């Protein structure tokens, strides 16, 4: 049992005991005026039994003295002693009224007397429980109830503490909600929040491990080729020019990959540290599409751009330019020769007629990707060579779309992919007019 259990138990038990003791003490001190009828009857039965014993053992005089003393207490029930000839030896006339209890008793001198009281008494001979009996029984009930309630409240917190320690040890697969049963309260909500946090941490850690593996693999390939070129250069000095060119290309490849990794890392930290400026995104898209069309023309492809109006907002123009370039050039790379890429930009207005979102669609005419991989093409180092045509030459590191997604999400936007009706890939980007960081998840009140 933890400290919380004992704190809850102690305070609950103390509160119930104080309430119980206060109530019983009040009833005990105020006497029969406030006691329930059953307790008044029990007290009267005790007095009658005592008077009977005095008459039988000590005689009439002792009984008269005792009854007179009882009647002097205004909180005690009135008792009268009547001789066989009808004379009232002690007690008020009210004790001889209608109803009540009458008992015939033989005294020590052999004479018969009548004990009378105005309270109805069931003659059980049992004087009733003493004051300590309800006190002890109430304390035991309070003890049991406090223990159960303290256990009910502290048990899920102990489970949550165990789960937190497990995550701290690196076990991100730990989940705690299913251990809390079917209860519905704020502690269970906290357990659900913990499970979501653990799931997020698990995916982040697995993503980082996969990223490190992919980076090491991507670095190993050009380094291996550079080492091979250096070995050939040592063996065949006549191939110096060709080997130097090869080493230079691999060095440029490494430099390009490191640059993209730095860009991705900068976006992971947040684009808020990058200078922002007020630009027209539709005009920026037009310039990017024009450059991409010039490059695509050399390989027998085309880029068609369709847009109207303006969409002016404050953004990190360099970051968004890199994002749209990566998306459009990726489409140009995979669209079939003799076809083109359709880039469409449209301003979506709200009910007040103010343009608040920019929707950009980039559709190619390539082989597309498997439907189950649509959500994964924006992950770093993911290249679906096998999903493309056998003759497609795939260059790059699989970082372009990952950089694009980070850049767009850092401006509060969303990016997604879907299969086009003709079999190509359609990438859709949505940006708000007040482009800013994506809002954090809501906090619980």
Short mmCIF file of C-alpha atoms in Angstrom, two decimals:
data_model
loop_
_atom_site.label_atom_id
_atom_site.label_comp_id
_atom_site.label_asym_id
_atom_site.label_seq_id
_atom_site.Cartn_x
_atom_site.Cartn_y
_atom_site.Cartn_z
CA UNK A 1 0.00 0.00 0.00
CA UNK A 2 1.33 3.42 -0.94
CA UNK A 3 1.27 6.69 0.94
CA UNK A 4 -1.79 7.93 -0.96
CA UNK A 5 -3.80 4.92 0.19
CA UNK A 6 -3.03 5.57 3.85
CA UNK A 7 -3.75 9.30 3.53
CA UNK A 8 -7.12 8.65 1.89
CA UNK A 9 -7.91 5.92 4.39
CA UNK A 10 -7.00 8.03 7.44
CA UNK A 11 -8.96 11.11 6.41
CA UNK A 12 -12.05 9.17 5.33
CA UNK A 13 -12.07 7.03 8.45
CA UNK A 14 -11.53 10.04 10.72
CA UNK A 15 -14.33 12.00 9.05
CA UNK A 16 -16.82 9.14 9.37
CA UNK A 17 -15.82 8.39 12.97
CA UNK A 18 -16.19 12.02 14.03
CA UNK A 19 -19.62 12.20 12.42
CA UNK A 20 -20.71 8.95 14.05
CA UNK A 21 -19.34 9.77 17.52
CA UNK A 22 -20.89 13.22 17.39
CA UNK A 23 -24.30 11.83 16.49
CA UNK A 24 -24.27 9.10 19.13
CA UNK A 25 -22.98 11.50 21.79
CA UNK A 26 -25.75 13.96 21.03
CA UNK A 27 -28.40 11.28 21.37
CA UNK A 28 -26.84 10.01 24.58
CA UNK A 29 -26.62 13.43 26.21
CA UNK A 30 -30.09 14.66 25.26
CA UNK A 31 -31.76 11.58 26.74
CA UNK A 32 -35.16 10.11 25.94
CA UNK A 33 -36.55 13.38 24.63
CA UNK A 34 -34.53 12.92 21.48
CA UNK A 35 -33.91 9.17 21.51
CA UNK A 36 -35.85 6.95 19.14
CA UNK A 37 -38.77 5.11 20.70
CA UNK A 38 -36.91 1.81 20.64
CA UNK A 39 -34.04 3.21 22.74
CA UNK A 40 -36.50 4.84 25.21
CA UNK A 41 -38.32 1.54 25.58
CA UNK A 42 -35.05 -0.26 26.21
CA UNK A 43 -34.14 2.21 28.96
CA UNK A 44 -37.57 1.88 30.58
CA UNK A 45 -37.27 -1.92 30.48
CA UNK A 46 -33.96 -1.63 32.30
CA UNK A 47 -35.52 0.53 35.05
CA UNK A 48 -38.45 -1.86 35.51
CA UNK A 49 -36.12 -4.86 35.70
CA UNK A 50 -34.02 -3.08 38.33
CA UNK A 51 -37.11 -2.20 40.38
CA UNK A 52 -38.31 -5.80 40.24
CA UNK A 53 -34.98 -6.99 41.56
CA UNK A 54 -35.01 -4.50 44.43
CA UNK A 55 -38.56 -5.52 45.47
CA UNK A 56 -37.69 -9.20 45.37
CA UNK A 57 -34.37 -8.91 47.22
CA UNK A 58 -34.43 -5.78 49.38
CA UNK A 59 -38.07 -5.06 49.97
CA UNK A 60 -40.45 -2.19 49.43
CA UNK A 61 -38.47 0.60 51.10
CA UNK A 62 -35.38 0.12 48.90
CA UNK A 63 -37.53 0.04 45.77
CA UNK A 64 -39.37 3.25 46.78
CA UNK A 65 -36.08 5.11 47.33
CA UNK A 66 -34.65 3.97 43.97
CA UNK A 67 -37.82 4.84 42.01
CA UNK A 68 -38.00 8.28 43.62
CA UNK A 69 -34.42 8.93 42.53
CA UNK A 70 -35.21 7.92 38.94
CA UNK A 71 -38.27 10.13 38.81
CA UNK A 72 -36.18 13.10 39.92
CA UNK A 73 -34.38 12.93 36.53
CA UNK A 74 -36.63 14.76 34.02
CA UNK A 75 -35.09 12.82 31.13
CA UNK A 76 -35.97 9.43 32.68
CA UNK A 77 -39.32 7.72 32.08
CA UNK A 78 -41.75 8.06 35.02
CA UNK A 79 -42.23 4.89 37.12
CA UNK A 80 -44.87 4.35 39.84
CA UNK A 81 -45.16 1.69 42.55
CA UNK A 82 -48.72 0.75 43.61
CA UNK A 83 -49.64 -1.44 46.59
CA UNK A 84 -52.11 -4.32 46.36
CA UNK A 85 -54.86 -2.17 47.88
CA UNK A 86 -54.39 0.49 45.19
CA UNK A 87 -52.31 2.98 47.18
CA UNK A 88 -49.62 4.79 45.10
CA UNK A 89 -46.44 4.45 47.13
CA UNK A 90 -44.18 6.46 44.80
CA UNK A 91 -44.29 7.97 41.31
CA UNK A 92 -46.39 10.61 39.51
CA UNK A 93 -50.01 9.98 38.49
CA UNK A 94 -48.97 10.23 34.81
CA UNK A 95 -47.33 6.83 35.11
CA UNK A 96 -50.78 5.35 35.84
CA UNK A 97 -52.51 6.75 32.77
CA UNK A 98 -54.01 4.86 29.87
CA UNK A 99 -51.59 2.60 27.97
CA UNK A 100 -48.06 2.04 29.10
CA UNK A 101 -46.79 -1.03 30.91
CA UNK A 102 -47.95 -2.78 34.08
CA UNK A 103 -46.04 -5.49 35.94
CA UNK A 104 -47.15 -7.50 38.98
CA UNK A 105 -44.23 -8.22 41.31
CA UNK A 106 -44.02 -10.21 44.55
CA UNK A 107 -41.89 -8.40 47.12
CA UNK A 108 -39.58 -9.92 49.72
CA UNK A 109 -42.36 -9.74 52.36
CA UNK A 110 -44.65 -11.83 50.14
CA UNK A 111 -47.00 -9.01 49.20
CA UNK A 112 -47.92 -8.18 45.57
CA UNK A 113 -47.13 -4.78 44.10
CA UNK A 114 -47.63 -3.22 40.67
CA UNK A 115 -44.92 -1.37 38.74
CA UNK A 116 -46.44 1.07 36.23
CA UNK A 117 -44.99 3.34 33.55
CA UNK A 118 -46.40 5.32 30.64
CA UNK A 119 -43.96 3.77 28.12
CA UNK A 120 -44.84 0.64 26.16
CA UNK A 121 -42.13 -1.93 26.83
CA UNK A 122 -41.63 -5.32 25.25
CA UNK A 123 -40.49 -7.48 28.10
CA UNK A 124 -37.40 -9.22 26.76
CA UNK A 125 -35.35 -9.00 29.89
CA UNK A 126 -32.55 -7.52 27.81
CA UNK A 127 -31.53 -4.02 28.94
CA UNK A 128 -30.24 -3.19 25.46
CA UNK A 129 -26.77 -2.55 24.16
CA UNK A 130 -24.48 -0.21 26.09
CA UNK A 131 -23.20 3.02 24.57
CA UNK A 132 -19.90 1.42 23.49
CA UNK A 133 -21.59 -1.20 21.29
CA UNK A 134 -22.87 1.16 18.56
CA UNK A 135 -19.62 3.09 18.81
CA UNK A 136 -17.50 0.01 18.11
CA UNK A 137 -19.79 -1.33 15.39
CA UNK A 138 -19.89 2.07 13.68
CA UNK A 139 -16.11 2.29 13.85
CA UNK A 140 -15.74 -1.12 12.20
CA UNK A 141 -18.14 -0.17 9.40
CA UNK A 142 -16.27 3.11 8.86
CA UNK A 143 -12.99 1.18 8.82
CA UNK A 144 -14.23 -1.20 6.12
CA UNK A 145 -15.76 1.54 3.97
CA UNK A 146 -12.67 3.75 4.23
CA UNK A 147 -10.42 0.85 3.22
CA UNK A 148 -12.51 0.01 0.16
CA UNK A 149 -12.76 3.62 -1.00
CA UNK A 150 -9.06 4.30 -0.48
CA UNK A 151 -8.18 1.13 -2.38
CA UNK A 152 -10.57 2.06 -5.22
CA UNK A 153 -8.97 5.49 -5.62
CA UNK A 154 -5.32 4.56 -5.14
CA UNK A 155 -5.20 1.35 -7.23
CA UNK A 156 -5.35 3.02 -10.70
CA UNK A 157 -2.78 5.58 -9.56
CA UNK A 158 -0.40 2.77 -8.59
CA UNK A 159 -0.96 1.21 -12.02
CA UNK A 160 -0.23 4.54 -13.68
CA UNK A 161 2.93 4.92 -11.60
CA UNK A 162 4.04 1.45 -12.69
CA UNK A 163 3.44 2.35 -16.34
CA UNK A 164 5.41 5.59 -16.02
CA UNK A 165 8.37 3.72 -14.55
CA UNK A 166 8.16 1.19 -17.40
CA UNK A 167 8.27 3.97 -20.00
CA UNK A 168 11.16 5.59 -18.13
CA UNK A 169 13.04 2.28 -18.49
CA UNK A 170 12.47 2.40 -22.25
CA UNK A 171 9.49 0.05 -22.57
CA UNK A 172 7.32 2.22 -24.85
CA UNK A 173 4.91 -0.65 -25.52
CA UNK A 174 3.45 -0.26 -22.02
CA UNK A 175 -0.28 0.48 -21.91
CA UNK A 176 -2.34 1.04 -18.78
CA UNK A 177 -5.95 1.80 -19.77
CA UNK A 178 -7.03 -1.84 -20.13
CA UNK A 179 -5.78 -2.55 -16.59
CA UNK A 180 -8.26 -0.09 -15.06
CA UNK A 181 -11.36 -2.12 -15.89
CA UNK A 182 -14.74 -0.64 -16.81
CA UNK A 183 -14.66 2.31 -14.43
CA UNK A 184 -15.39 5.78 -15.84
CA UNK A 185 -13.70 8.71 -14.09
CA UNK A 186 -10.93 11.28 -14.45
CA UNK A 187 -8.24 8.78 -13.45
CA UNK A 188 -9.25 6.53 -16.35
CA UNK A 189 -9.11 9.56 -18.67
CA UNK A 190 -5.58 10.14 -17.40
CA UNK A 191 -4.75 6.51 -18.24
CA UNK A 192 -6.10 6.97 -21.78
CA UNK A 193 -3.98 10.11 -22.18
CA UNK A 194 -0.96 8.15 -20.99
CA UNK A 195 -1.61 5.43 -23.59
CA UNK A 196 -1.77 8.05 -26.35
CA UNK A 197 1.46 9.59 -25.10
CA UNK A 198 3.19 6.19 -24.95
CA UNK A 199 1.96 5.33 -28.45
CA UNK A 200 3.29 8.63 -29.78
CA UNK A 201 6.64 8.12 -28.05
CA UNK A 202 6.87 4.58 -29.41
CA UNK A 203 6.25 5.75 -32.97
CA UNK A 204 8.76 8.59 -32.57
CA UNK A 205 11.46 6.31 -31.20
CA UNK A 206 10.85 3.68 -33.88
CA UNK A 207 10.91 6.42 -36.51
CA UNK A 208 14.22 7.74 -35.20
CA UNK A 209 15.73 4.27 -35.17
CA UNK A 210 14.53 3.65 -38.70
CA UNK A 211 15.86 7.05 -39.76
CA UNK A 212 19.29 6.33 -38.29
CA UNK A 213 19.34 2.98 -40.06
CA UNK A 214 18.39 4.58 -43.37
CA UNK A 215 20.94 7.38 -42.97
CA UNK A 216 23.72 4.90 -42.26
CA UNK A 217 22.68 2.87 -45.31
CA UNK A 218 22.56 5.94 -47.56
CA UNK A 219 25.95 7.15 -46.34
CA UNK A 220 27.54 3.75 -46.72
CA UNK A 221 26.73 3.43 -50.44
CA UNK A 222 28.54 6.58 -51.73
CA UNK A 223 31.37 6.06 -49.26
CA UNK A 224 31.84 2.52 -50.53
CA UNK A 225 31.91 3.77 -54.13
CA UNK A 226 34.43 6.46 -53.20
CA UNK A 227 36.65 3.86 -51.51
CA UNK A 228 36.40 1.65 -54.60
CA UNK A 229 37.32 4.58 -56.85
CA UNK A 230 40.32 5.40 -54.67
CA UNK A 231 41.44 1.76 -54.81
CA UNK A 232 41.15 1.70 -58.63
CA UNK A 233 43.00 5.00 -58.78
CA UNK A 234 45.92 3.51 -56.85
CA UNK A 235 45.98 0.43 -59.05
CA UNK A 236 45.54 2.27 -62.36
CA UNK A 237 46.97 5.79 -62.30
CA UNK A 238 45.93 6.11 -65.96
CA UNK A 239 42.27 6.29 -64.81
CA UNK A 240 42.94 9.28 -62.60
CA UNK A 241 40.60 11.67 -64.44
CA UNK A 242 37.68 9.24 -64.51
CA UNK A 243 38.11 8.21 -60.87
CA UNK A 244 38.42 11.82 -59.70
CA UNK A 245 35.19 12.64 -61.54
CA UNK A 246 33.52 9.67 -59.85
CA UNK A 247 34.77 10.71 -56.42
CA UNK A 248 33.60 14.26 -57.10
CA UNK A 249 30.10 13.04 -58.01
CA UNK A 250 29.87 10.93 -54.87
CA UNK A 251 31.07 13.86 -52.76
CA UNK A 252 28.39 16.07 -54.32
CA UNK A 253 25.83 13.35 -53.61
CA UNK A 254 26.89 13.20 -49.96
CA UNK A 255 26.80 16.98 -49.71
CA UNK A 256 23.31 17.06 -51.21
CA UNK A 257 22.04 14.39 -48.84
CA UNK A 258 23.53 16.09 -45.78
CA UNK A 259 21.96 19.37 -46.91
CA UNK A 260 18.54 17.74 -47.17
CA UNK A 261 18.97 16.11 -43.77
CA UNK A 262 19.83 19.48 -42.24
CA UNK A 263 16.76 21.00 -43.88
CA UNK A 264 14.60 18.19 -42.51
CA UNK A 265 16.09 18.60 -39.03
CA UNK A 266 15.52 22.35 -39.13
CA UNK A 267 11.87 21.79 -40.04
CA UNK A 268 11.51 19.19 -37.28
CA UNK A 269 12.65 21.80 -34.77
CA UNK A 270 10.18 24.29 -36.22
CA UNK A 271 10.05 26.82 -38.99
CA UNK A 272 9.32 29.59 -36.49
CA UNK A 273 13.06 30.34 -36.36
CA UNK A 274 13.12 30.95 -40.14
CA UNK A 275 12.53 34.50 -41.36
CA UNK A 276 9.05 35.06 -42.78
CA UNK A 277 7.87 37.48 -45.40
CA UNK A 278 4.63 38.47 -47.06
CA UNK A 279 4.31 36.82 -50.47
CA UNK A 280 1.68 35.80 -53.00
CA UNK A 281 1.75 32.00 -52.94
CA UNK A 282 -0.02 31.70 -56.29
CA UNK A 283 2.64 33.85 -57.91
CA UNK A 284 5.33 31.78 -56.17
CA UNK A 285 3.73 28.58 -57.49
CA UNK A 286 3.67 30.00 -61.00
CA UNK A 287 7.41 30.69 -60.90
CA UNK A 288 8.14 27.18 -59.57
CA UNK A 289 5.94 25.57 -62.24
CA UNK A 290 7.66 27.61 -64.97
CA UNK A 291 11.11 26.43 -63.87
CA UNK A 292 9.87 22.83 -63.62
CA UNK A 293 8.34 23.05 -67.12
CA UNK A 294 11.68 24.19 -68.53
CA UNK A 295 13.45 21.21 -66.93
CA UNK A 296 10.71 18.75 -67.94
CA UNK A 297 10.78 19.82 -71.58
CA UNK A 298 14.31 18.48 -71.92
CA UNK A 299 13.08 14.94 -71.09
CA UNK A 300 9.90 14.96 -73.17
CA UNK A 301 7.46 15.95 -70.42
CA UNK A 302 5.38 19.03 -69.64
CA UNK A 303 4.13 20.98 -66.63
CA UNK A 304 0.77 22.79 -66.90
CA UNK A 305 -0.14 25.41 -64.28
CA UNK A 306 -3.70 26.67 -63.74
CA UNK A 307 -4.61 29.32 -61.16
CA UNK A 308 -6.49 32.58 -60.72
CA UNK A 309 -6.39 35.45 -58.27
CA UNK A 310 -4.01 36.00 -55.39
CA UNK A 311 -3.29 34.38 -52.06
CA UNK A 312 -1.09 36.72 -50.03
CA UNK A 313 0.10 35.66 -46.58
CA UNK A 314 3.15 35.82 -44.33
CA UNK A 315 5.21 32.64 -44.68
CA UNK A 316 8.74 31.30 -44.75
CA UNK A 317 8.92 31.67 -48.53
CA UNK A 318 12.19 29.75 -48.89
CA UNK A 319 10.78 26.76 -46.99
CA UNK A 320 7.50 26.62 -48.92
CA UNK A 321 9.33 27.12 -52.22
CA UNK A 322 11.47 24.08 -51.42
CA UNK A 323 8.34 22.09 -50.49
CA UNK A 324 6.45 22.83 -53.72
CA UNK A 325 9.59 22.26 -55.81
CA UNK A 326 10.03 18.81 -54.27
CA UNK A 327 6.40 17.84 -54.92
CA UNK A 328 6.32 19.09 -58.53
CA UNK A 329 9.75 17.69 -59.45
CA UNK A 330 8.82 14.35 -57.92
CA UNK A 331 5.73 14.30 -60.17
CA UNK A 332 7.82 15.23 -63.23
CA UNK A 333 10.26 12.44 -62.40
CA UNK A 334 7.59 9.73 -62.43
CA UNK A 335 5.11 10.95 -65.03
CA UNK A 336 5.25 8.95 -68.26
CA UNK A 337 7.27 10.32 -71.15
CA UNK A 338 5.11 12.32 -73.53
CA UNK A 339 2.66 13.26 -70.74
CA UNK A 340 2.60 16.14 -68.31
CA UNK A 341 2.00 17.21 -64.75
CA UNK A 342 -1.08 19.30 -63.94
CA UNK A 343 -0.57 21.88 -61.18
CA UNK A 344 -3.77 23.60 -60.03
CA UNK A 345 -4.13 26.28 -57.35
CA UNK A 346 -7.52 27.44 -56.08
CA UNK A 347 -8.57 29.79 -53.30
CA UNK A 348 -11.35 28.37 -51.12
CA UNK A 349 -13.47 31.12 -49.57
CA UNK A 350 -15.35 30.87 -46.29
CA UNK A 351 -18.98 31.85 -45.73
CA UNK A 352 -18.03 35.54 -45.40
CA UNK A 353 -16.40 35.52 -48.83
CA UNK A 354 -12.84 35.91 -47.54
CA UNK A 355 -10.22 33.58 -49.00
CA UNK A 356 -8.94 31.62 -46.04
CA UNK A 357 -7.43 28.50 -47.65
CA UNK A 358 -5.27 27.72 -50.62
CA UNK A 359 -5.71 24.29 -52.19
CA UNK A 360 -2.90 23.12 -54.50
CA UNK A 361 -3.22 19.92 -56.53
CA UNK A 362 -0.30 18.24 -58.33
CA UNK A 363 -1.36 15.33 -60.58
CA UNK A 364 1.01 13.23 -62.67
CA UNK A 365 0.43 10.50 -65.25
CA UNK A 366 2.82 7.94 -63.83
CA UNK A 367 2.32 4.41 -62.48
CA UNK A 368 1.26 5.66 -59.03
CA UNK A 369 1.92 3.80 -55.79
CA UNK A 370 0.16 0.96 -53.97
CA UNK A 371 -2.86 2.25 -52.08
CA UNK A 372 -1.58 0.97 -48.74
CA UNK A 373 1.58 3.08 -49.18
CA UNK A 374 -0.15 6.42 -49.79
CA UNK A 375 0.34 7.58 -46.20
CA UNK A 376 3.95 6.39 -46.06
CA UNK A 377 5.42 8.16 -49.10
CA UNK A 378 6.01 11.24 -46.93
CA UNK A 379 8.33 9.35 -44.57
CA UNK A 380 12.10 9.94 -44.84
CA UNK A 381 14.15 7.59 -47.07
CA UNK A 382 11.08 5.81 -48.42
CA UNK A 383 11.54 5.13 -52.14
CA UNK A 384 9.04 2.86 -53.84
CA UNK A 385 11.19 1.80 -56.77
CA UNK A 386 9.30 -1.46 -57.09
CA UNK A 387 5.98 0.36 -57.42
CA UNK A 388 7.19 2.25 -60.49
CA UNK A 389 7.77 0.95 -63.97
CA UNK A 390 10.75 -1.26 -64.51
CA UNK A 391 12.40 1.31 -66.74
CA UNK A 392 11.99 4.21 -64.33
CA UNK A 393 15.27 5.64 -63.15
CA UNK A 394 14.91 6.72 -59.53
CA UNK A 395 17.34 9.28 -58.19
CA UNK A 396 17.45 11.06 -54.85
CA UNK A 397 17.34 9.94 -51.24
CA UNK A 398 13.63 9.73 -50.46
CA UNK A 399 13.74 12.98 -48.47
CA UNK A 400 11.94 15.37 -50.84
CA UNK A 401 8.36 14.56 -49.85
CA UNK A 402 9.31 14.27 -46.17
CA UNK A 403 10.76 17.80 -46.31
CA UNK A 404 7.63 19.00 -48.12
CA UNK A 405 5.33 17.58 -45.47
CA UNK A 406 7.32 19.11 -42.58
CA UNK A 407 7.42 22.49 -44.32
CA UNK A 408 3.68 22.56 -45.01
CA UNK A 409 2.70 21.33 -41.55
CA UNK A 410 4.96 23.96 -39.97
CA UNK A 411 2.68 26.54 -41.63
CA UNK A 412 -0.50 24.95 -40.26
CA UNK A 413 -1.25 23.18 -43.55
CA UNK A 414 -1.95 19.61 -44.57
CA UNK A 415 -0.62 17.43 -47.37
CA UNK A 416 -1.99 14.12 -48.63
CA UNK A 417 -1.78 11.75 -51.57
CA UNK A 418 -4.39 9.78 -53.51
CA UNK A 419 -4.54 7.70 -56.66
CA UNK A 420 -5.69 9.70 -59.68
CA UNK A 421 -8.54 8.27 -61.82
CA UNK A 422 -6.16 7.65 -64.75
CA UNK A 423 -3.70 5.76 -62.55
CA UNK A 424 -1.27 8.52 -61.63
CA UNK A 425 -0.63 10.08 -58.26
CA UNK A 426 -2.43 13.20 -57.00
CA UNK A 427 -0.82 15.19 -54.17
CA UNK A 428 -3.04 17.79 -52.50
CA UNK A 429 -1.75 20.63 -50.31
CA UNK A 430 -4.00 22.86 -48.20
CA UNK A 431 -2.67 26.04 -46.55
CA UNK A 432 -4.59 28.51 -44.37
CA UNK A 433 -4.44 32.26 -45.01
CA UNK A 434 -3.09 32.83 -41.49
CA UNK A 435 -0.23 30.43 -42.10
CA UNK A 436 1.34 29.52 -38.81
CA UNK A 437 2.47 26.51 -36.81
CA UNK A 438 -0.04 23.70 -36.45
CA UNK A 439 -2.05 24.17 -33.25
CA UNK A 440 -1.02 22.04 -30.28
CA UNK A 441 -3.36 19.33 -29.04
CA UNK A 442 -6.07 20.63 -26.67
CA UNK A 443 -5.34 20.51 -22.96
CA UNK A 444 -7.74 18.94 -20.53
CA UNK A 445 -9.60 21.38 -18.35
#
